[in-house]
Coordinates of C-alpha atoms in Angstrom, one line a residue:
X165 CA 91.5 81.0 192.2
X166 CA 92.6 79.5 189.0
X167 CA 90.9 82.8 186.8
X168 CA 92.5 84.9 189.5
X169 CA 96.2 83.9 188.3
X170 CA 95.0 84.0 184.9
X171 CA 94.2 87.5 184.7
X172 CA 97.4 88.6 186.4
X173 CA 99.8 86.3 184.2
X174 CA 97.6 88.5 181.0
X175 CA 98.3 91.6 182.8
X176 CA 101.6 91.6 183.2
X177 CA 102.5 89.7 180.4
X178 CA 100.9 92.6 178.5
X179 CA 102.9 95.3 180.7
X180 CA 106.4 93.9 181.3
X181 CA 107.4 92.1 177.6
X182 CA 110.9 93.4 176.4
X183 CA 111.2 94.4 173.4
X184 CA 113.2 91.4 171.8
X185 CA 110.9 88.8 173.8
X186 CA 108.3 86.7 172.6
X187 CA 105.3 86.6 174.0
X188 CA 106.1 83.0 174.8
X189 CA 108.8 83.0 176.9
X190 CA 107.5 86.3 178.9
X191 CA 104.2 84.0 179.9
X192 CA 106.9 81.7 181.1
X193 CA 109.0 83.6 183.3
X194 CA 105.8 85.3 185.1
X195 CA 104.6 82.1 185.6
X196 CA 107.8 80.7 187.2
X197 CA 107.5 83.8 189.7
X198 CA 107.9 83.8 192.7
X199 CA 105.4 86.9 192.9
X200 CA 102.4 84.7 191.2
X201 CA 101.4 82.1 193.7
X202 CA 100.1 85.1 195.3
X203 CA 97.2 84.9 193.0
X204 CA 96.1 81.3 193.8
X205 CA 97.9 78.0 193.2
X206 CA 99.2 77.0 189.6
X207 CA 96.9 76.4 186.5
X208 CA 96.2 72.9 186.0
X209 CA 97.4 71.1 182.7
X210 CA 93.9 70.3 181.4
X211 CA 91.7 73.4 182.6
X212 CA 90.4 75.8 180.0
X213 CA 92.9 79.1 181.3
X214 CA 95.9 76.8 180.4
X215 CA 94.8 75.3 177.1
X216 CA 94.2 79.8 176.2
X217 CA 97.7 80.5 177.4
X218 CA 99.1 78.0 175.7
X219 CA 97.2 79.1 172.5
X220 CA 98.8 82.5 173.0
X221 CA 102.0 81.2 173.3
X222 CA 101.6 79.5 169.9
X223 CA 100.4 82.7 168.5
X224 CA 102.6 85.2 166.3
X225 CA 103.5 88.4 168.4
X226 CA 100.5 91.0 166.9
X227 CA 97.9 88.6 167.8
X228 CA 99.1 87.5 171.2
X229 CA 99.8 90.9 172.6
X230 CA 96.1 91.6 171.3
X231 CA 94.2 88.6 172.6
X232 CA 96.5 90.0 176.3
X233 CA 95.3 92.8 175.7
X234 CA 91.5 91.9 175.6
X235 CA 92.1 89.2 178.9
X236 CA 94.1 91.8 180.8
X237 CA 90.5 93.8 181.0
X238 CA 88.1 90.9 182.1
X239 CA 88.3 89.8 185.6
X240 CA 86.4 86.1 184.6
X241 CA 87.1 85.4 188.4
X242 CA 83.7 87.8 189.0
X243 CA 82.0 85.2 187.1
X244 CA 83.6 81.8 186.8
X245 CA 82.9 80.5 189.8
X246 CA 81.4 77.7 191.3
X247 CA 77.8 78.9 193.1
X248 CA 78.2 77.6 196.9
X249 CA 74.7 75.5 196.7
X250 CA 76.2 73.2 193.9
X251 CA 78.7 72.2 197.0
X252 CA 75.9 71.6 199.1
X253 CA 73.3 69.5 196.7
X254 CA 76.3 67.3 195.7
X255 CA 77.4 66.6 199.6
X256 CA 73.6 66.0 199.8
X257 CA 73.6 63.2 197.3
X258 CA 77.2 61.9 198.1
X259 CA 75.4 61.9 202.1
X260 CA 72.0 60.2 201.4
X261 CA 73.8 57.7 198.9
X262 CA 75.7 56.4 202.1
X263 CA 73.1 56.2 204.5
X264 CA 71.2 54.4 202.2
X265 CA 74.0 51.8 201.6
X266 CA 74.5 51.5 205.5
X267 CA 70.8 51.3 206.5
X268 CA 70.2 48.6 203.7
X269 CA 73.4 46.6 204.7
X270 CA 72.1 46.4 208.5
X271 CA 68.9 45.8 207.5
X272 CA 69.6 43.0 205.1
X273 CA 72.6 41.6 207.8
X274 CA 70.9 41.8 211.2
X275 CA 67.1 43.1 211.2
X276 CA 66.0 40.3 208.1
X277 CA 67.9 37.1 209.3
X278 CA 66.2 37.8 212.7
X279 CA 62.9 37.9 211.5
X280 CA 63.4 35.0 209.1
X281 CA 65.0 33.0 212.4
X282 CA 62.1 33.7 214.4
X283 CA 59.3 32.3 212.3
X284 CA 61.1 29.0 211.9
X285 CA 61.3 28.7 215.7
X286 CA 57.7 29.4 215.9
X287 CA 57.0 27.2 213.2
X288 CA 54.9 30.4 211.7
X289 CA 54.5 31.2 208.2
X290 CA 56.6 34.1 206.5
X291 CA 54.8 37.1 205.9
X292 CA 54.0 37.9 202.0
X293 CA 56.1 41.6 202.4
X294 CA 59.0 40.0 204.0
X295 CA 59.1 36.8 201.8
X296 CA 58.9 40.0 198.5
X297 CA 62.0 41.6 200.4
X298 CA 64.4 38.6 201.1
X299 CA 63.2 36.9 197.7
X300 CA 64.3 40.5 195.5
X301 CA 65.8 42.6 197.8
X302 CA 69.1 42.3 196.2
X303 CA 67.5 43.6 192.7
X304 CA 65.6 46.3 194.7
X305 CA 68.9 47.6 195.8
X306 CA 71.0 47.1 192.6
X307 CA 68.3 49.2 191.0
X308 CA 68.3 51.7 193.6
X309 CA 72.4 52.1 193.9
X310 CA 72.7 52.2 190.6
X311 CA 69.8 54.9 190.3
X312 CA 71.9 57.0 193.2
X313 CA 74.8 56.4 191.7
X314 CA 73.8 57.7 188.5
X315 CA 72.7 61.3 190.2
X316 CA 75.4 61.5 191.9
X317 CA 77.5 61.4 188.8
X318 CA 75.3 63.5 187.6
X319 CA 75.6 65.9 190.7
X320 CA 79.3 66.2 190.6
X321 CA 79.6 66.4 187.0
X322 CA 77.6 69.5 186.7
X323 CA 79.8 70.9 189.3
X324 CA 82.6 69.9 187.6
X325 CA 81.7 72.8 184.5
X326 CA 82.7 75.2 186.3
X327 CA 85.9 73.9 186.7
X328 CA 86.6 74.3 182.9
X329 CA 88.3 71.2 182.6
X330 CA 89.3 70.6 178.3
X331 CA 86.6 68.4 176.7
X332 CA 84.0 68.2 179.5
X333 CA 81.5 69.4 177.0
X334 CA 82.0 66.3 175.1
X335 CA 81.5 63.9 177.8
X336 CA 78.4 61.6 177.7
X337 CA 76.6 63.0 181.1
X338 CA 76.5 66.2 179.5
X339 CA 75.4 65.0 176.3
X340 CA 72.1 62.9 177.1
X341 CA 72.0 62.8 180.7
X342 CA 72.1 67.0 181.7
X343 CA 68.8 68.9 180.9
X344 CA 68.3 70.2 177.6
X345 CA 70.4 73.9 177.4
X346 CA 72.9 73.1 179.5
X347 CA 75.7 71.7 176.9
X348 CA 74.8 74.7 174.9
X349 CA 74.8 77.3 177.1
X350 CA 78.4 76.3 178.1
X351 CA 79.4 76.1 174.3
X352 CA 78.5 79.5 173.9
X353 CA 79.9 80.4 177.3
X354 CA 83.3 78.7 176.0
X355 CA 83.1 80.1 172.6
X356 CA 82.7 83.5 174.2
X357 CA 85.9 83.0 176.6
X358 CA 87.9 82.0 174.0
X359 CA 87.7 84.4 171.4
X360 CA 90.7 86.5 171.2
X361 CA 92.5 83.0 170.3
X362 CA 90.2 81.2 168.6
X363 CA 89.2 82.0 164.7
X364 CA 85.6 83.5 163.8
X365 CA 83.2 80.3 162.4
X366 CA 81.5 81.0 159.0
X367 CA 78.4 79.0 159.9
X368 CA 75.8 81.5 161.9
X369 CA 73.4 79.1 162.1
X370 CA 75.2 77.8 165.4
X371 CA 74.5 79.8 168.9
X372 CA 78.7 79.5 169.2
X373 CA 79.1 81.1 165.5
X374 CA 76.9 83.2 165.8
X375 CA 78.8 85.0 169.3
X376 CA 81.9 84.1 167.2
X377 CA 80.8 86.5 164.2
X378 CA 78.9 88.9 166.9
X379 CA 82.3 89.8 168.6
X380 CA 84.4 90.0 165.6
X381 CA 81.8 92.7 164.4
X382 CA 82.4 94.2 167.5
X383 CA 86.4 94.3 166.9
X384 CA 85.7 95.7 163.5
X385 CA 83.5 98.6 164.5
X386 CA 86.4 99.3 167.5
X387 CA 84.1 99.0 170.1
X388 CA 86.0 98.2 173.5
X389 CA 85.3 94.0 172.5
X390 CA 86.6 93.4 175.8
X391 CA 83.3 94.9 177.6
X392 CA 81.4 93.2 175.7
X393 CA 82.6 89.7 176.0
X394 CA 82.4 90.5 179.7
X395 CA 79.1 91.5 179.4
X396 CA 78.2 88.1 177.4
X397 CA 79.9 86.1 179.9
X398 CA 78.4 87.3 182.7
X399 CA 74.8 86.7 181.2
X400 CA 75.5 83.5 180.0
X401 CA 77.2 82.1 183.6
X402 CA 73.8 83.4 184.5
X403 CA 71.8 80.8 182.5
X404 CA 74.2 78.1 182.9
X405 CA 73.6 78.5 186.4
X406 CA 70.3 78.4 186.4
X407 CA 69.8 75.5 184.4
X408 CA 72.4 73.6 186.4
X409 CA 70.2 74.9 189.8
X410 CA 66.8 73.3 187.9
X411 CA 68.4 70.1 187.4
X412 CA 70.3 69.6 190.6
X413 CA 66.6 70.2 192.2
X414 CA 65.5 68.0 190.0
X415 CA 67.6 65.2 191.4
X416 CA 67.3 66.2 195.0
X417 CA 63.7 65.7 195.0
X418 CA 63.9 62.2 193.0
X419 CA 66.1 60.9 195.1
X420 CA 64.3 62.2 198.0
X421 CA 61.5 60.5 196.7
X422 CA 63.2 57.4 195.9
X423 CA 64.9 57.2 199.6
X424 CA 61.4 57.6 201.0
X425 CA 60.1 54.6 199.0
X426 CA 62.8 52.6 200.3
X427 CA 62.2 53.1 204.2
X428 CA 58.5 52.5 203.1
X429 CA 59.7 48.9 201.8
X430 CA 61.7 48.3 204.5
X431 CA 59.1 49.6 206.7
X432 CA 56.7 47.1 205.7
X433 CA 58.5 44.1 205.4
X434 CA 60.0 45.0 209.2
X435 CA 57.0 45.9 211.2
X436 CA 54.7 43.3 209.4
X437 CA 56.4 40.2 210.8
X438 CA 56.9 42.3 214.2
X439 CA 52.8 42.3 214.4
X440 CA 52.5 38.7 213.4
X441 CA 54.7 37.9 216.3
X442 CA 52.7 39.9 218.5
X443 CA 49.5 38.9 217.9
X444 CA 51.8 34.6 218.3
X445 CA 52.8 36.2 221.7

Protein backbone atom coordinates (compact mmCIF):
# COMPACT_ATOMS: atom_id res chain seq x y z
CA UNK A 1 0.00 0.00 0.00
CA UNK A 2 2.89 2.21 0.81
CA UNK A 3 3.54 2.89 -3.39
CA UNK A 4 -0.20 3.28 -3.51
CA UNK A 5 -0.09 6.65 -1.30
CA UNK A 6 3.03 7.49 -2.98
CA UNK A 7 1.68 7.90 -6.30
CA UNK A 8 -1.35 9.84 -5.19
CA UNK A 9 0.66 12.32 -2.78
CA UNK A 10 2.91 12.88 -6.58
CA UNK A 11 -0.35 13.26 -8.29
CA UNK A 12 -1.87 15.71 -6.56
CA UNK A 13 1.01 17.48 -5.46
CA UNK A 14 1.60 17.91 -9.21
CA UNK A 15 -2.20 19.06 -9.81
CA UNK A 16 -3.18 21.19 -6.76
CA UNK A 17 0.23 23.50 -5.90
CA UNK A 18 -0.76 27.31 -5.65
CA UNK A 19 1.03 29.37 -7.27
CA UNK A 20 3.08 31.03 -4.31
CA UNK A 21 3.60 27.47 -2.65
CA UNK A 22 6.58 25.48 -2.57
CA UNK A 23 6.58 22.27 -3.48
CA UNK A 24 7.48 21.52 0.12
CA UNK A 25 4.83 22.62 2.00
CA UNK A 26 2.10 21.31 -0.70
CA UNK A 27 3.59 17.53 -0.12
CA UNK A 28 2.84 18.43 3.45
CA UNK A 29 -0.64 19.45 3.55
CA UNK A 30 -1.69 16.36 1.18
CA UNK A 31 -0.07 14.33 3.43
CA UNK A 32 -1.82 15.64 6.55
CA UNK A 33 -5.17 14.86 4.58
CA UNK A 34 -7.67 13.56 5.67
CA UNK A 35 -8.44 12.28 2.03
CA UNK A 36 -5.01 10.22 1.87
CA UNK A 37 -5.27 7.43 4.33
CA UNK A 38 -7.57 6.27 1.68
CA UNK A 39 -4.63 5.14 -0.19
CA UNK A 40 -3.06 2.84 2.46
CA UNK A 41 -1.60 3.73 5.85
CA UNK A 42 1.33 6.44 6.21
CA UNK A 43 4.87 6.13 4.63
CA UNK A 44 7.19 4.90 7.06
CA UNK A 45 10.28 7.15 8.10
CA UNK A 46 13.01 4.82 6.70
CA UNK A 47 11.31 3.25 3.41
CA UNK A 48 12.65 4.21 0.09
CA UNK A 49 9.05 6.46 -1.07
CA UNK A 50 9.81 8.66 2.06
CA UNK A 51 13.58 9.15 1.72
CA UNK A 52 12.23 10.41 -2.53
CA UNK A 53 9.68 12.72 -1.11
CA UNK A 54 11.71 14.10 1.12
CA UNK A 55 14.42 14.59 -1.69
CA UNK A 56 11.74 16.53 -3.56
CA UNK A 57 11.01 18.52 -0.88
CA UNK A 58 14.68 19.59 -0.70
CA UNK A 59 14.64 20.24 -4.34
CA UNK A 60 14.33 23.91 -5.98
CA UNK A 61 10.78 24.32 -7.53
CA UNK A 62 11.71 23.39 -11.60
CA UNK A 63 13.20 20.21 -10.56
CA UNK A 64 10.62 19.08 -8.06
CA UNK A 65 7.55 19.78 -10.13
CA UNK A 66 9.55 17.67 -12.81
CA UNK A 67 10.65 14.67 -10.88
CA UNK A 68 6.23 14.96 -9.84
CA UNK A 69 5.72 15.02 -12.89
CA UNK A 70 7.67 11.82 -14.02
CA UNK A 71 6.22 9.80 -10.49
CA UNK A 72 2.67 11.07 -11.03
CA UNK A 73 2.78 8.65 -14.41
CA UNK A 74 4.24 5.29 -12.88
CA UNK A 75 2.00 3.30 -10.80
CA UNK A 76 5.23 1.34 -8.92
CA UNK A 77 2.40 -0.33 -6.86
CA UNK A 78 1.92 -2.77 -10.25
CA UNK A 79 5.37 -3.80 -9.50
CA UNK A 80 6.67 -3.21 -6.06
CA UNK A 81 5.22 -5.78 -4.40
CA UNK A 82 6.02 -8.51 -2.41
CA UNK A 83 5.25 -12.04 -4.46
CA UNK A 84 2.82 -14.07 -2.08
CA UNK A 85 5.31 -17.36 -2.12
CA UNK A 86 8.04 -15.32 -0.40
CA UNK A 87 5.24 -15.27 2.62
CA UNK A 88 4.92 -18.72 2.39
CA UNK A 89 8.80 -20.06 2.17
CA UNK A 90 9.54 -17.76 5.12
CA UNK A 91 6.48 -19.11 7.42
CA UNK A 92 7.92 -22.48 6.12
CA UNK A 93 11.28 -21.88 7.64
CA UNK A 94 10.10 -19.77 10.68
CA UNK A 95 7.54 -23.37 11.09
CA UNK A 96 10.18 -26.10 10.62
CA UNK A 97 12.70 -23.99 12.77
CA UNK A 98 10.14 -24.54 15.73
CA UNK A 99 9.31 -28.03 15.33
CA UNK A 100 12.76 -28.79 15.26
CA UNK A 101 13.52 -26.85 18.58
CA UNK A 102 10.37 -28.68 20.23
CA UNK A 103 11.08 -32.23 18.93
CA UNK A 104 14.79 -31.93 20.02
CA UNK A 105 13.88 -30.42 23.43
CA UNK A 106 11.44 -33.58 24.12
CA UNK A 107 13.67 -35.80 22.87
CA UNK A 108 16.73 -34.69 24.77
CA UNK A 109 14.19 -34.12 28.18
CA UNK A 110 12.00 -37.24 28.25
CA UNK A 111 12.73 -39.90 25.38
CA UNK A 112 16.94 -39.87 26.17
CA UNK A 113 16.92 -39.83 30.06
CA UNK A 114 14.48 -42.81 29.71
CA UNK A 115 16.65 -44.85 27.67
CA UNK A 116 19.81 -43.96 29.61
CA UNK A 117 17.63 -44.95 33.05
CA UNK A 118 16.71 -48.15 31.71
CA UNK A 119 20.14 -49.65 30.83
CA UNK A 120 21.40 -48.91 34.32
CA UNK A 121 18.49 -50.79 35.77
CA UNK A 122 19.30 -53.60 33.58
CA UNK A 123 22.77 -53.37 34.23
CA UNK A 124 23.07 -53.37 30.14
CA UNK A 125 25.62 -51.61 28.18
CA UNK A 126 24.75 -48.16 26.29
CA UNK A 127 24.36 -48.51 22.74
CA UNK A 128 27.28 -46.81 20.55
CA UNK A 129 24.35 -44.36 18.61
CA UNK A 130 22.88 -43.34 21.85
CA UNK A 131 26.16 -42.98 23.88
CA UNK A 132 27.28 -40.52 20.13
CA UNK A 133 23.88 -38.62 20.84
CA UNK A 134 23.95 -37.87 24.69
CA UNK A 135 27.85 -37.42 24.47
CA UNK A 136 27.40 -34.43 21.41
CA UNK A 137 24.06 -33.84 21.09
CA UNK A 138 24.29 -30.46 22.41
CA UNK A 139 26.94 -29.48 19.49
CA UNK A 140 24.74 -31.43 16.98
CA UNK A 141 21.94 -29.03 17.80
CA UNK A 142 23.98 -25.77 18.29
CA UNK A 143 25.16 -26.49 14.81
CA UNK A 144 21.93 -27.19 13.49
CA UNK A 145 19.96 -24.02 15.23
CA UNK A 146 22.43 -21.95 14.27
CA UNK A 147 22.34 -23.44 10.56
CA UNK A 148 18.29 -22.69 10.66
CA UNK A 149 18.72 -19.70 12.16
CA UNK A 150 20.90 -18.49 9.58
CA UNK A 151 18.15 -19.26 6.65
CA UNK A 152 15.78 -17.92 8.26
CA UNK A 153 17.53 -14.67 8.40
CA UNK A 154 18.22 -15.20 5.25
CA UNK A 155 14.42 -16.04 4.37
CA UNK A 156 13.08 -12.92 5.90
CA UNK A 157 15.72 -10.66 4.77
CA UNK A 158 15.08 -11.28 1.13
CA UNK A 159 11.57 -10.50 1.89
CA UNK A 160 12.35 -7.67 3.56
CA UNK A 161 13.69 -5.95 -0.30
CA UNK A 162 10.72 -5.49 -1.21
CA UNK A 163 9.87 -3.46 1.58
CA UNK A 164 12.42 -0.79 0.43
CA UNK A 165 13.64 -0.09 3.70
CA UNK A 166 16.96 2.91 3.36
CA UNK A 167 20.25 0.97 3.32
CA UNK A 168 19.09 -2.66 3.15
CA UNK A 169 21.39 -3.00 0.24
CA UNK A 170 24.28 -2.41 2.35
CA UNK A 171 23.51 -4.88 4.91
CA UNK A 172 25.79 -7.95 5.35
CA UNK A 173 23.10 -10.82 4.37
CA UNK A 174 22.81 -9.17 1.24
CA UNK A 175 26.34 -8.68 0.65
CA UNK A 176 27.92 -12.29 1.04
CA UNK A 177 25.14 -14.34 2.22
CA UNK A 178 22.28 -13.67 -0.96
CA UNK A 179 23.14 -15.36 -4.35
CA UNK A 180 25.26 -13.66 -6.60
CA UNK A 181 22.82 -10.87 -8.71
CA UNK A 182 20.67 -10.21 -6.28
CA UNK A 183 22.36 -6.98 -4.48
CA UNK A 184 22.82 -5.81 -8.06
CA UNK A 185 19.76 -6.29 -9.51
CA UNK A 186 18.21 -4.21 -6.67
CA UNK A 187 20.95 -1.43 -7.17
CA UNK A 188 19.86 -1.03 -10.45
CA UNK A 189 16.17 -1.50 -9.57
CA UNK A 190 16.85 1.43 -6.97
CA UNK A 191 18.97 3.50 -9.21
CA UNK A 192 16.11 3.26 -11.66
CA UNK A 193 13.31 4.36 -8.99
CA UNK A 194 15.13 7.14 -8.02
CA UNK A 195 16.08 8.94 -10.89
CA UNK A 196 14.13 12.06 -11.24
CA UNK A 197 15.89 13.01 -7.73
CA UNK A 198 19.03 11.60 -7.92
CA UNK A 199 21.97 13.12 -10.27
CA UNK A 200 23.29 11.14 -13.51
CA UNK A 201 26.89 9.10 -12.43
CA UNK A 202 29.74 9.76 -14.76
CA UNK A 203 31.15 6.26 -14.33
CA UNK A 204 29.30 3.78 -17.07
CA UNK A 205 31.23 1.06 -16.20
CA UNK A 206 28.58 0.42 -13.31
CA UNK A 207 25.15 -1.50 -14.20
CA UNK A 208 23.51 1.63 -11.81
CA UNK A 209 25.45 4.43 -14.09
CA UNK A 210 25.01 3.06 -16.76
CA UNK A 211 20.65 3.16 -16.28
CA UNK A 212 21.64 6.53 -14.65
CA UNK A 213 23.18 7.84 -18.13
CA UNK A 214 20.55 5.57 -20.13
CA UNK A 215 17.48 7.64 -18.78
CA UNK A 216 19.06 10.96 -18.83
CA UNK A 217 19.56 10.20 -22.64
CA UNK A 218 16.12 9.43 -22.72
CA UNK A 219 15.11 13.01 -21.00
CA UNK A 220 17.37 14.69 -23.60
CA UNK A 221 15.94 13.20 -26.72
CA UNK A 222 12.20 14.06 -24.99
CA UNK A 223 11.11 10.76 -25.01
CA UNK A 224 8.19 10.22 -22.44
CA UNK A 225 11.25 9.01 -19.66
CA UNK A 226 8.53 8.20 -17.46
CA UNK A 227 7.51 4.98 -19.75
CA UNK A 228 10.58 3.95 -19.86
CA UNK A 229 11.61 3.84 -16.35
CA UNK A 230 8.37 1.97 -15.95
CA UNK A 231 9.32 -0.22 -18.46
CA UNK A 232 12.93 -0.81 -16.70
CA UNK A 233 11.33 -1.32 -13.45
CA UNK A 234 9.08 -3.75 -14.38
CA UNK A 235 11.89 -5.97 -16.03
CA UNK A 236 14.14 -5.59 -13.37
CA UNK A 237 11.35 -6.61 -10.34
CA UNK A 238 11.32 -9.43 -12.75
CA UNK A 239 14.79 -10.63 -12.17
CA UNK A 240 14.97 -9.70 -8.71
CA UNK A 241 12.31 -11.97 -8.22
CA UNK A 242 13.52 -14.65 -9.74
CA UNK A 243 16.72 -14.63 -8.20
CA UNK A 244 15.17 -14.17 -4.80
CA UNK A 245 12.61 -17.40 -5.91
CA UNK A 246 16.12 -19.55 -6.72
CA UNK A 247 17.52 -18.89 -3.48
CA UNK A 248 14.60 -19.23 -1.23
CA UNK A 249 14.35 -22.89 -3.05
CA UNK A 250 17.57 -23.16 -2.34
CA UNK A 251 17.08 -22.95 1.39
CA UNK A 252 13.89 -24.89 1.52
CA UNK A 253 15.49 -27.87 0.14
CA UNK A 254 18.72 -27.56 2.55
CA UNK A 255 16.91 -27.27 5.34
CA UNK A 256 14.69 -29.97 4.25
CA UNK A 257 17.52 -32.01 3.93
CA UNK A 258 19.04 -31.00 7.04
CA UNK A 259 15.64 -31.64 9.19
CA UNK A 260 15.58 -35.10 7.58
CA UNK A 261 19.16 -35.88 8.83
CA UNK A 262 18.16 -35.02 12.16
CA UNK A 263 15.00 -37.40 12.62
CA UNK A 264 17.55 -39.91 11.04
CA UNK A 265 19.87 -39.23 14.15
CA UNK A 266 17.44 -39.28 16.44
CA UNK A 267 15.93 -42.16 14.74
CA UNK A 268 18.84 -44.20 15.42
CA UNK A 269 19.88 -43.40 18.66
CA UNK A 270 15.96 -44.02 19.75
CA UNK A 271 15.02 -47.24 18.22
CA UNK A 272 18.48 -48.81 18.68
CA UNK A 273 18.34 -49.03 22.54
CA UNK A 274 14.47 -49.91 21.96
CA UNK A 275 15.84 -53.29 20.11
CA UNK A 276 18.45 -53.95 22.68
CA UNK A 277 15.78 -53.93 25.20
CA UNK A 278 13.75 -56.23 23.27
CA UNK A 279 15.90 -58.75 22.37
CA UNK A 280 16.89 -58.20 27.15
CA UNK A 281 13.06 -58.87 27.33
Amino acid sequence: MTWERFGYICRKAKGIIKTEESVSACISRIENDDSCSLYGDKINHDSLSRNILNKIKEMDSKPAMAALTVYSQIDMSQHLIEPMQFKRVTIYLAYVTFVFFIVSAIYQLQVAPSFLEAFETFELSTPTYLIVYRDYWQYFVLVTCALLAMSLIIGFRLRELFKFKNGIEHGIILRFFAFRGIRASYLRLLAAIKYPVSPVIDDAQSDVSKIANHLFEIEKSKMNVAVEMQAIIKSEVRLLVNLCERQMRFISVAMAVMIISAIFIFLLSAYSPIFVLGETV
